[in-house]
Tab-separated table of C-alpha atoms in Angstrom:
chain	number	residue	atom	x	y	z
A	1	UNK	CA	229.024	81.224	112.451
A	2	UNK	CA	230.473	83.279	109.574
A	3	UNK	CA	227.989	84.802	107.200
A	4	UNK	CA	227.882	83.113	103.796
A	5	UNK	CA	227.402	85.569	100.958
A	6	UNK	CA	225.341	82.963	99.093
A	7	UNK	CA	222.471	83.318	101.511
A	8	UNK	CA	220.613	86.292	102.930
A	9	UNK	CA	220.965	85.646	106.667
A	10	UNK	CA	217.861	87.639	107.585
A	11	UNK	CA	215.555	85.758	105.230
A	12	UNK	CA	216.923	82.402	106.372
A	13	UNK	CA	216.578	83.275	110.057
A	14	UNK	CA	212.989	84.377	109.488
A	15	UNK	CA	212.250	81.088	107.797
A	16	UNK	CA	213.684	79.194	110.775
A	17	UNK	CA	211.728	81.392	113.079
A	18	UNK	CA	208.340	80.866	111.444
A	19	UNK	CA	208.639	77.240	110.313
A	20	UNK	CA	210.876	75.922	113.105
A	21	UNK	CA	214.634	75.133	112.775
A	22	UNK	CA	214.133	71.336	112.634
A	23	UNK	CA	211.590	71.668	109.881
A	24	UNK	CA	213.975	73.907	107.919
A	25	UNK	CA	216.603	71.117	108.015
A	26	UNK	CA	214.024	68.820	106.441
A	27	UNK	CA	213.039	71.476	103.915
A	28	UNK	CA	216.646	72.160	102.893
A	29	UNK	CA	217.242	68.416	102.461
A	30	UNK	CA	214.166	68.234	100.235
A	31	UNK	CA	215.527	71.117	98.196
A	32	UNK	CA	218.858	69.262	97.987
A	33	UNK	CA	217.029	66.276	96.483
A	34	UNK	CA	214.667	68.178	94.213
A	35	UNK	CA	216.953	70.896	92.876
A	36	UNK	CA	219.297	68.569	90.896
A	37	UNK	CA	216.222	67.146	89.151
A	38	UNK	CA	214.983	70.602	88.257
A	39	UNK	CA	218.474	71.480	87.039
A	40	UNK	CA	218.503	68.343	84.897
A	41	UNK	CA	215.143	69.399	83.437
A	42	UNK	CA	216.613	72.837	82.727
A	43	UNK	CA	219.592	71.303	80.902
A	44	UNK	CA	217.382	68.900	78.949
A	45	UNK	CA	215.072	71.734	77.910
A	46	UNK	CA	218.102	73.721	76.770
A	47	UNK	CA	219.444	70.816	74.738
A	48	UNK	CA	216.068	70.252	73.108
A	49	UNK	CA	215.407	73.976	72.692
A	50	UNK	CA	212.096	73.629	74.561
A	51	UNK	CA	211.588	77.225	75.609
A	52	UNK	CA	208.480	76.739	77.757
A	53	UNK	CA	209.962	73.831	79.708
A	54	UNK	CA	213.137	75.826	80.168
A	55	UNK	CA	211.203	78.783	81.546
A	56	UNK	CA	209.213	76.583	83.932
A	57	UNK	CA	212.294	74.909	85.371
A	58	UNK	CA	214.003	78.257	85.856
A	59	UNK	CA	210.811	79.539	87.470
A	60	UNK	CA	210.796	76.646	89.966
A	61	UNK	CA	214.426	77.213	90.925
A	62	UNK	CA	213.788	80.919	91.343
A	63	UNK	CA	210.812	80.303	93.568
A	64	UNK	CA	212.642	77.858	95.863
A	65	UNK	CA	215.844	79.809	96.157
A	66	UNK	CA	213.945	82.942	97.151
A	67	UNK	CA	212.281	80.943	99.906
A	68	UNK	CA	215.647	80.184	101.471
A	69	UNK	CA	217.082	83.648	100.883
A	70	UNK	CA	219.535	82.278	98.315
A	71	UNK	CA	219.606	85.643	96.610
A	72	UNK	CA	222.389	84.975	94.077
A	73	UNK	CA	220.819	81.743	92.838
A	74	UNK	CA	217.370	83.313	92.720
A	75	UNK	CA	218.661	86.199	90.600
A	76	UNK	CA	220.375	83.855	88.122
A	77	UNK	CA	217.250	81.688	87.821
A	78	UNK	CA	215.052	84.727	87.429
A	79	UNK	CA	217.166	86.085	84.613
A	80	UNK	CA	216.941	82.725	82.793
A	81	UNK	CA	213.179	82.685	83.330
A	82	UNK	CA	212.578	86.196	82.041
A	83	UNK	CA	215.259	86.567	79.349
A	84	UNK	CA	214.745	83.076	78.013
A	85	UNK	CA	217.112	80.466	76.718
A	86	UNK	CA	220.734	81.544	76.206
A	87	UNK	CA	222.490	80.520	72.978
A	88	UNK	CA	225.300	78.703	74.767
A	89	UNK	CA	225.052	76.654	77.976
A	90	UNK	CA	227.367	79.088	79.828
A	91	UNK	CA	224.691	80.707	82.028
A	92	UNK	CA	223.186	77.289	82.824
A	93	UNK	CA	226.592	76.002	83.920
A	94	UNK	CA	227.086	79.081	86.053
A	95	UNK	CA	223.716	78.478	87.679
A	96	UNK	CA	224.597	74.817	88.294
A	97	UNK	CA	227.784	75.828	90.114
A	98	UNK	CA	225.898	78.410	92.178
A	99	UNK	CA	223.243	75.828	93.013
A	100	UNK	CA	225.761	73.275	94.238
A	101	UNK	CA	227.489	75.782	96.490
A	102	UNK	CA	224.160	77.118	97.737
A	103	UNK	CA	222.840	73.691	98.737
A	104	UNK	CA	226.038	73.001	100.731
A	105	UNK	CA	225.770	76.369	102.451
A	106	UNK	CA	222.073	75.918	103.177
A	107	UNK	CA	222.573	72.487	104.745
A	108	UNK	CA	225.398	73.820	106.894
A	109	UNK	CA	223.380	76.809	108.034
A	110	UNK	CA	220.212	74.791	108.659
A	111	UNK	CA	222.013	72.224	110.828
A	112	UNK	CA	223.842	74.921	112.760
A	113	UNK	CA	220.480	76.587	113.409
A	114	UNK	CA	218.811	73.380	114.533
A	115	UNK	CA	221.756	72.132	116.655
A	116	UNK	CA	222.614	75.475	118.249
A	117	UNK	CA	218.963	75.963	119.248
B	1	UNK	CA	187.786	86.231	114.528
B	2	UNK	CA	190.423	83.790	113.328
B	3	UNK	CA	189.037	80.685	111.709
B	4	UNK	CA	191.146	77.911	113.143
B	5	UNK	CA	191.022	74.284	112.247
B	6	UNK	CA	189.751	74.779	108.710
B	7	UNK	CA	190.376	72.124	106.062
B	8	UNK	CA	192.793	73.450	103.488
B	9	UNK	CA	194.184	72.044	100.275
B	10	UNK	CA	197.586	73.127	98.964
B	11	UNK	CA	198.122	72.562	95.242
B	12	UNK	CA	201.711	73.024	94.103
B	13	UNK	CA	203.940	70.899	91.896
B	14	UNK	CA	207.073	71.987	93.733
B	15	UNK	CA	207.744	69.836	96.772
B	16	UNK	CA	209.611	72.493	98.740
B	17	UNK	CA	206.741	74.957	98.262
B	18	UNK	CA	204.184	72.321	99.159
B	19	UNK	CA	205.963	71.331	102.365
B	20	UNK	CA	206.581	74.889	103.478
B	21	UNK	CA	203.031	76.099	102.797
B	22	UNK	CA	201.542	73.073	104.524
B	23	UNK	CA	203.818	73.552	107.513
B	24	UNK	CA	203.021	77.256	107.852
B	25	UNK	CA	199.270	76.594	107.690
B	26	UNK	CA	199.477	73.685	110.125
B	27	UNK	CA	201.260	75.954	112.581
B	28	UNK	CA	198.255	78.280	112.264
B	29	UNK	CA	196.043	75.426	113.431
B	30	UNK	CA	194.604	74.228	110.117
B	31	UNK	CA	194.277	70.715	108.733
B	32	UNK	CA	196.244	70.638	105.514
B	33	UNK	CA	196.404	68.213	102.633
B	34	UNK	CA	198.328	68.674	99.411
B	35	UNK	CA	198.160	67.884	95.718
B	36	UNK	CA	201.069	67.866	93.271
B	37	UNK	CA	199.138	69.079	90.245
B	38	UNK	CA	195.830	70.622	89.205
B	39	UNK	CA	194.185	67.377	88.165
B	40	UNK	CA	194.825	65.752	91.549
B	41	UNK	CA	193.678	68.952	93.292
B	42	UNK	CA	190.331	68.913	91.448
B	43	UNK	CA	189.799	65.237	92.258
B	44	UNK	CA	190.450	65.904	95.939
B	45	UNK	CA	188.178	68.968	95.958
B	46	UNK	CA	185.345	66.923	94.461
B	47	UNK	CA	185.859	63.963	96.777
B	48	UNK	CA	186.269	65.816	100.080
B	49	UNK	CA	184.913	68.997	101.558
B	50	UNK	CA	187.627	71.642	101.716
B	51	UNK	CA	187.169	75.120	103.141
B	52	UNK	CA	189.848	76.768	101.027
B	53	UNK	CA	192.317	76.071	98.236
B	54	UNK	CA	195.841	77.472	97.997
B	55	UNK	CA	196.649	77.274	94.341
B	56	UNK	CA	199.914	77.482	92.431
B	57	UNK	CA	199.566	78.599	88.820
B	58	UNK	CA	202.303	76.757	86.972
B	59	UNK	CA	201.676	73.053	87.344
B	60	UNK	CA	201.934	70.061	85.008
B	61	UNK	CA	198.843	68.145	83.742
B	62	UNK	CA	196.398	70.892	84.707
B	63	UNK	CA	197.600	74.368	85.593
B	64	UNK	CA	196.105	76.807	88.067
B	65	UNK	CA	194.146	78.742	85.446
B	66	UNK	CA	192.446	75.547	84.284
B	67	UNK	CA	191.683	74.612	87.896
B	68	UNK	CA	189.998	77.998	88.408
B	69	UNK	CA	187.969	77.531	85.213
B	70	UNK	CA	186.846	74.045	86.254
B	71	UNK	CA	185.891	75.275	89.715
B	72	UNK	CA	183.866	78.143	88.327
B	73	UNK	CA	181.893	75.792	86.089
B	74	UNK	CA	181.111	73.430	88.973
B	75	UNK	CA	178.294	74.514	91.307
B	76	UNK	CA	179.742	72.413	94.133
B	77	UNK	CA	183.202	73.970	93.906
B	78	UNK	CA	182.284	77.515	92.885
B	79	UNK	CA	182.033	78.812	96.427
B	80	UNK	CA	185.292	77.405	97.772
B	81	UNK	CA	187.630	80.374	98.231
B	82	UNK	CA	190.910	80.229	96.343
B	83	UNK	CA	194.092	82.017	97.357
B	84	UNK	CA	196.596	81.971	94.516
B	85	UNK	CA	200.233	81.554	95.477
B	86	UNK	CA	202.530	82.174	92.554
B	87	UNK	CA	205.817	83.671	91.586
B	88	UNK	CA	204.516	84.540	88.146
B	89	UNK	CA	205.422	88.131	87.469
B	90	UNK	CA	203.267	90.845	86.015
B	91	UNK	CA	199.844	92.206	86.903
B	92	UNK	CA	198.225	90.520	83.889
B	93	UNK	CA	198.480	87.145	85.622
B	94	UNK	CA	197.039	88.526	88.853
B	95	UNK	CA	194.169	90.150	86.957
B	96	UNK	CA	193.409	86.925	85.112
B	97	UNK	CA	193.324	84.944	88.363
B	98	UNK	CA	190.926	87.416	89.950
B	99	UNK	CA	188.750	87.414	86.824
B	100	UNK	CA	188.583	83.638	87.043
B	101	UNK	CA	187.293	83.889	90.579
B	102	UNK	CA	190.359	83.751	92.825
B	103	UNK	CA	189.823	85.548	96.125
B	104	UNK	CA	193.361	86.682	96.651
B	105	UNK	CA	196.856	86.568	95.221
B	106	UNK	CA	200.087	86.036	97.159
B	107	UNK	CA	203.497	86.327	95.595
B	108	UNK	CA	206.068	83.654	96.306
B	109	UNK	CA	208.020	83.307	98.448
B	110	UNK	CA	204.911	83.630	100.563
B	111	UNK	CA	205.247	85.795	103.625
B	112	UNK	CA	203.825	83.729	106.524
B	113	UNK	CA	202.155	86.704	108.200
B	114	UNK	CA	200.422	87.745	104.985
B	115	UNK	CA	199.493	84.132	104.294
B	116	UNK	CA	197.791	83.820	107.658
B	117	UNK	CA	195.929	87.095	107.206
B	118	UNK	CA	194.722	86.318	103.663
B	119	UNK	CA	193.687	82.769	104.494
B	120	UNK	CA	191.787	83.858	107.570
B	121	UNK	CA	190.102	86.701	105.752
B	122	UNK	CA	189.023	84.398	102.911
B	123	UNK	CA	187.729	81.816	105.370
B	124	UNK	CA	185.825	84.489	107.212
B	125	UNK	CA	184.299	85.774	103.983
B	126	UNK	CA	183.260	82.244	103.102
B	127	UNK	CA	181.765	81.810	106.554
B	128	UNK	CA	179.751	85.017	106.088
B	129	UNK	CA	178.631	83.967	102.611
B	130	UNK	CA	177.516	80.589	103.992
B	131	UNK	CA	175.598	82.325	106.769
B	132	UNK	CA	173.986	84.725	104.303
B	133	UNK	CA	172.910	81.861	102.097
B	134	UNK	CA	171.394	80.049	105.059
B	135	UNK	CA	169.684	83.282	106.113
B	136	UNK	CA	168.238	83.914	102.653
B	137	UNK	CA	166.928	80.370	102.638
B	138	UNK	CA	165.305	80.813	106.028
B	139	UNK	CA	163.578	84.061	105.184
B	140	UNK	CA	162.979	83.909	101.477
B	141	UNK	CA	162.026	80.373	100.363
B	142	UNK	CA	164.279	78.159	98.281
B	143	UNK	CA	162.797	79.376	94.983
B	144	UNK	CA	163.435	83.023	95.723
B	145	UNK	CA	166.921	82.230	97.032
B	146	UNK	CA	167.692	80.354	93.845
B	147	UNK	CA	166.216	83.105	91.715
B	148	UNK	CA	168.388	85.634	93.526
B	149	UNK	CA	171.487	83.501	93.097
B	150	UNK	CA	171.016	83.039	89.376
B	151	UNK	CA	169.617	86.423	88.353
B	152	UNK	CA	170.940	88.560	91.192
B	153	UNK	CA	169.033	90.969	93.375
B	154	UNK	CA	167.369	93.969	91.752
B	155	UNK	CA	164.455	95.989	92.943
B	156	UNK	CA	161.723	96.251	90.373
B	157	UNK	CA	159.348	93.818	88.822
B	158	UNK	CA	158.014	92.158	85.754
B	159	UNK	CA	154.510	91.280	84.650
B	160	UNK	CA	153.651	87.624	85.230
B	161	UNK	CA	150.675	85.330	84.922
B	162	UNK	CA	150.236	83.553	88.256
B	163	UNK	CA	147.865	82.350	90.944
B	164	UNK	CA	147.764	83.973	94.366
B	165	UNK	CA	146.450	82.476	97.572
B	166	UNK	CA	145.548	84.169	100.851
B	167	UNK	CA	144.772	82.182	103.957
B	168	UNK	CA	144.109	82.936	107.589
B	169	UNK	CA	142.724	81.465	110.789
B	170	UNK	CA	139.059	82.280	111.480
B	171	UNK	CA	138.377	83.846	114.857
B	172	UNK	CA	142.050	84.110	115.636
B	173	UNK	CA	141.692	87.230	117.775
B	174	UNK	CA	139.311	85.458	120.135
B	175	UNK	CA	141.622	82.470	120.235
B	176	UNK	CA	144.556	84.691	121.217
B	177	UNK	CA	142.553	86.257	124.035
B	178	UNK	CA	141.639	82.843	125.438
B	179	UNK	CA	145.104	81.246	125.200
B	180	UNK	CA	148.459	81.765	126.896
B	181	UNK	CA	151.154	83.488	124.773
B	182	UNK	CA	153.180	80.255	124.694
B	183	UNK	CA	150.170	78.341	123.368
B	184	UNK	CA	149.548	80.970	120.693
B	185	UNK	CA	153.134	80.826	119.414
B	186	UNK	CA	153.098	77.037	119.496
B	187	UNK	CA	149.825	77.004	117.608
B	188	UNK	CA	151.170	79.403	114.978
B	189	UNK	CA	154.385	77.439	114.544
B	190	UNK	CA	152.521	74.185	114.001
B	191	UNK	CA	149.973	75.861	111.764
B	192	UNK	CA	152.667	77.470	109.600
B	193	UNK	CA	154.632	74.229	109.386
B	194	UNK	CA	151.535	72.434	108.083
B	195	UNK	CA	150.573	75.223	105.654
B	196	UNK	CA	154.115	75.530	104.289
B	197	UNK	CA	154.169	71.790	103.767
B	198	UNK	CA	150.907	71.833	101.803
B	199	UNK	CA	151.897	74.855	99.705
B	200	UNK	CA	155.489	73.984	98.872
B	201	UNK	CA	154.608	70.347	98.169
B	202	UNK	CA	152.322	71.665	95.425
B	203	UNK	CA	154.898	74.027	93.947
B	204	UNK	CA	153.792	77.246	95.650
B	205	UNK	CA	155.912	79.811	97.408
B	206	UNK	CA	154.872	81.320	100.746
B	207	UNK	CA	156.053	84.889	100.501
B	208	UNK	CA	154.347	86.619	103.407
B	209	UNK	CA	153.303	85.739	106.909
B	210	UNK	CA	151.391	88.319	108.887
B	211	UNK	CA	150.075	87.190	112.236
B	212	UNK	CA	147.848	84.247	111.409
B	213	UNK	CA	147.629	85.057	107.712
B	214	UNK	CA	149.791	84.079	104.825
B	215	UNK	CA	150.164	84.847	101.165
B	216	UNK	CA	151.409	82.291	98.661
B	217	UNK	CA	152.243	82.538	94.973
B	218	UNK	CA	151.957	79.774	92.394
B	219	UNK	CA	153.805	80.422	89.140
B	220	UNK	CA	156.335	83.040	90.226
B	221	UNK	CA	159.270	83.636	90.540
B	222	UNK	CA	159.513	80.383	88.572
B	223	UNK	CA	156.833	79.375	86.087
B	224	UNK	CA	154.605	76.531	87.243
B	225	UNK	CA	152.524	74.457	84.821
B	226	UNK	CA	148.838	74.392	85.837
B	227	UNK	CA	149.398	76.862	88.635
B	228	UNK	CA	145.632	77.128	89.255
B	229	UNK	CA	145.249	73.383	89.874
B	230	UNK	CA	148.354	73.407	92.057
B	231	UNK	CA	146.829	76.141	94.214
B	232	UNK	CA	143.526	74.263	94.452
B	233	UNK	CA	145.302	71.065	95.469
B	234	UNK	CA	147.313	72.996	98.046
B	235	UNK	CA	144.069	74.452	99.457
B	236	UNK	CA	142.532	70.990	99.836
B	237	UNK	CA	145.748	69.686	101.448
B	238	UNK	CA	145.674	72.616	103.850
B	239	UNK	CA	142.099	71.821	104.897
B	240	UNK	CA	142.990	68.190	105.419
B	241	UNK	CA	146.041	69.033	107.534
B	242	UNK	CA	143.998	71.471	109.624
B	243	UNK	CA	141.490	68.699	110.245
B	244	UNK	CA	144.255	66.375	111.455
B	245	UNK	CA	145.643	69.174	113.583
B	246	UNK	CA	142.214	69.707	115.135
B	247	UNK	CA	141.908	66.031	116.083
B	248	UNK	CA	145.146	66.452	117.980
B	249	UNK	CA	143.954	69.666	119.611
B	250	UNK	CA	140.718	67.986	120.653
B	251	UNK	CA	142.712	65.372	122.583
B	252	UNK	CA	144.418	68.231	124.437
B	253	UNK	CA	141.016	69.820	125.123
B	254	UNK	CA	141.864	72.803	122.918
B	255	UNK	CA	139.338	74.472	120.589
B	256	UNK	CA	139.561	73.569	116.875
B	257	UNK	CA	140.804	76.109	114.364
B	258	UNK	CA	139.123	77.017	111.089
B	259	UNK	CA	140.813	78.519	108.080
B	260	UNK	CA	139.626	80.550	105.133
B	261	UNK	CA	141.358	80.506	101.762
B	262	UNK	CA	140.986	82.842	98.773
B	263	UNK	CA	142.478	82.077	95.353
B	264	UNK	CA	142.712	84.363	92.312
B	265	UNK	CA	144.561	84.059	89.016
B	266	UNK	CA	145.630	86.538	86.395
B	267	UNK	CA	148.155	89.228	85.561
B	268	UNK	CA	150.273	90.673	88.313
B	269	UNK	CA	153.528	92.463	88.839
B	270	UNK	CA	156.085	90.282	90.588
B	271	UNK	CA	159.423	91.378	91.922
B	272	UNK	CA	161.480	92.602	94.810
B	273	UNK	CA	159.983	95.576	96.574
B	274	UNK	CA	161.404	97.558	99.442
B	275	UNK	CA	164.775	99.267	99.718
B	276	UNK	CA	168.290	98.145	98.886
B	277	UNK	CA	168.689	97.305	102.594
B	278	UNK	CA	165.503	95.404	103.123
B	279	UNK	CA	163.304	93.928	100.481
B	280	UNK	CA	160.848	91.149	99.922
B	281	UNK	CA	159.719	89.169	96.940
B	282	UNK	CA	156.059	89.808	96.344
B	283	UNK	CA	153.301	90.191	93.798
B	284	UNK	CA	151.003	93.184	93.531
B	285	UNK	CA	148.022	94.133	91.431
B	286	UNK	CA	144.320	93.634	91.022
B	287	UNK	CA	144.527	89.850	91.096
B	288	UNK	CA	146.314	89.956	94.444
B	289	UNK	CA	143.683	92.267	95.928
B	290	UNK	CA	140.959	89.972	94.637
B	291	UNK	CA	142.508	86.935	96.335
B	292	UNK	CA	142.562	88.855	99.629
B	293	UNK	CA	138.888	89.885	99.180
B	294	UNK	CA	137.908	86.285	98.391
B	295	UNK	CA	139.647	85.065	101.517
B	296	UNK	CA	137.798	87.655	103.622
B	297	UNK	CA	134.532	86.670	101.937
B	298	UNK	CA	134.801	83.075	103.253
B	299	UNK	CA	133.536	84.445	106.588
B	300	UNK	CA	130.194	85.303	105.002
B	301	UNK	CA	129.694	82.173	102.929
B	302	UNK	CA	130.469	79.278	105.244
B	303	UNK	CA	132.775	77.860	102.556
B	304	UNK	CA	136.455	77.407	103.394
B	305	UNK	CA	137.893	77.936	99.902
B	306	UNK	CA	136.729	80.579	97.436
B	307	UNK	CA	138.143	81.373	94.027
B	308	UNK	CA	137.579	83.652	91.052
B	309	UNK	CA	136.137	82.430	87.742
B	310	UNK	CA	139.526	82.712	85.974
B	311	UNK	CA	140.993	80.187	88.389
B	312	UNK	CA	137.984	77.888	88.195
B	313	UNK	CA	137.978	77.940	84.376
B	314	UNK	CA	141.421	76.355	84.285
B	315	UNK	CA	140.769	73.610	86.796
B	316	UNK	CA	138.870	71.303	84.494
B	317	UNK	CA	136.651	68.552	85.847
B	318	UNK	CA	139.057	67.284	88.480
B	319	UNK	CA	137.661	69.471	91.233
B	320	UNK	CA	134.197	69.935	92.722
B	321	UNK	CA	133.133	73.532	92.286
B	322	UNK	CA	130.025	75.300	93.455
B	323	UNK	CA	129.172	78.590	91.730
B	324	UNK	CA	128.040	81.170	94.281
B	325	UNK	CA	127.082	83.847	91.751
B	326	UNK	CA	128.448	87.355	91.382
B	327	UNK	CA	129.680	89.281	94.407
B	328	UNK	CA	130.281	93.028	94.486
B	329	UNK	CA	133.630	93.495	96.241
B	330	UNK	CA	134.797	96.768	97.710
B	331	UNK	CA	136.946	98.736	95.266
B	332	UNK	CA	135.697	96.787	92.242
B	333	UNK	CA	133.633	98.409	89.536
B	334	UNK	CA	132.105	95.163	88.308
B	335	UNK	CA	130.802	92.193	90.265
B	336	UNK	CA	133.024	89.110	90.443
B	337	UNK	CA	131.867	85.554	89.824
B	338	UNK	CA	132.780	83.541	92.934
B	339	UNK	CA	133.085	79.768	93.176
B	340	UNK	CA	133.557	77.562	96.211
B	341	UNK	CA	135.908	74.608	96.110
B	342	UNK	CA	134.507	71.435	97.595
B	343	UNK	CA	136.672	68.941	99.436
């Protein structure tokens, strides 16, 4: 299984180790369902210039991506949380693209881990 | 010792966090339930008995800080340990959580090994606290335990106006010599149970037990209206219970017991005396000595309950009193007016 740069392999393996590979499949699927909603909240907050809501949504994404070892996504979310709302939606779009790719990679990795034992 | 099988509540608005935390704790052998915001968490805490709360800080409806504030204000929830799990950055947040009563703080993503260690340590601390509370209750009386919980423990005293009672079993030494050790302990246990019942039912606090004797305080550590009358009523209840006890002993062909009671009222110094390691709540002073002398004097008078004039003066007409005249007690410069309480 080739290493995906989107995910820190060590962190993900540890998660599988402590929570169980089957459970991680379930957890990744949950993230796949929840993350688009959080992203939508992030976009809505940006449109409405609601700084606190924006920070909270970024905070949630940061927290979840760190759990899975999705280092790149976590870093982008963290920067949005701490720096605050960008003037243009560029950084939010970049995060959305990273999120989509990360979820695909996570699902692939989780199923490989569960199937391969 | 790991505390397995504890009942834990996970409060987190993020589903991934909630699932993962619950899973990790279940794998450690705990029963886990979860709440998606602070309001739901508080409702669940109030409705069910949880051993520990894992609390996220940023939540809709009611955030973690508000949950901590609510818990601190609620006597039923105050003692439930809280481990904060948050990815909030900066020590200010951590400090605020601890100030609000959180036991521990774990940064997200939560390391499962650390989580296990912190949860177990908090559960163990709670277990110890629970044991200590039970211990204080067993050895100190509910009033003293409550006083210690609200005002804290500090050696040193304050001057109070209260009524003190001494009581013991007449001819106890002879009784001990004639009975088996098991019988003596059984007798004492029953006797103390009855005396405690009579004293606490009337608002008194038994603060010392020495052999067959006991000392009780009415009016400290908590003020008691008409402490003198309460002590007199307790004395009469004690005599009545001893009489019932003797009827029972007679059926078992055991000799009856007699008790003597001395009651004195006035100024005394009340407080915790001893060392930081071992202390007891007690009252000291002239009034206390007088109560002890009055109790000893019952042997000479044939009356079961004796009291000083200060106590008698506040009883009013509700009790039958017999003035016995002045008695010169050891260590007293002036004679004391002594009165006997009639049943």
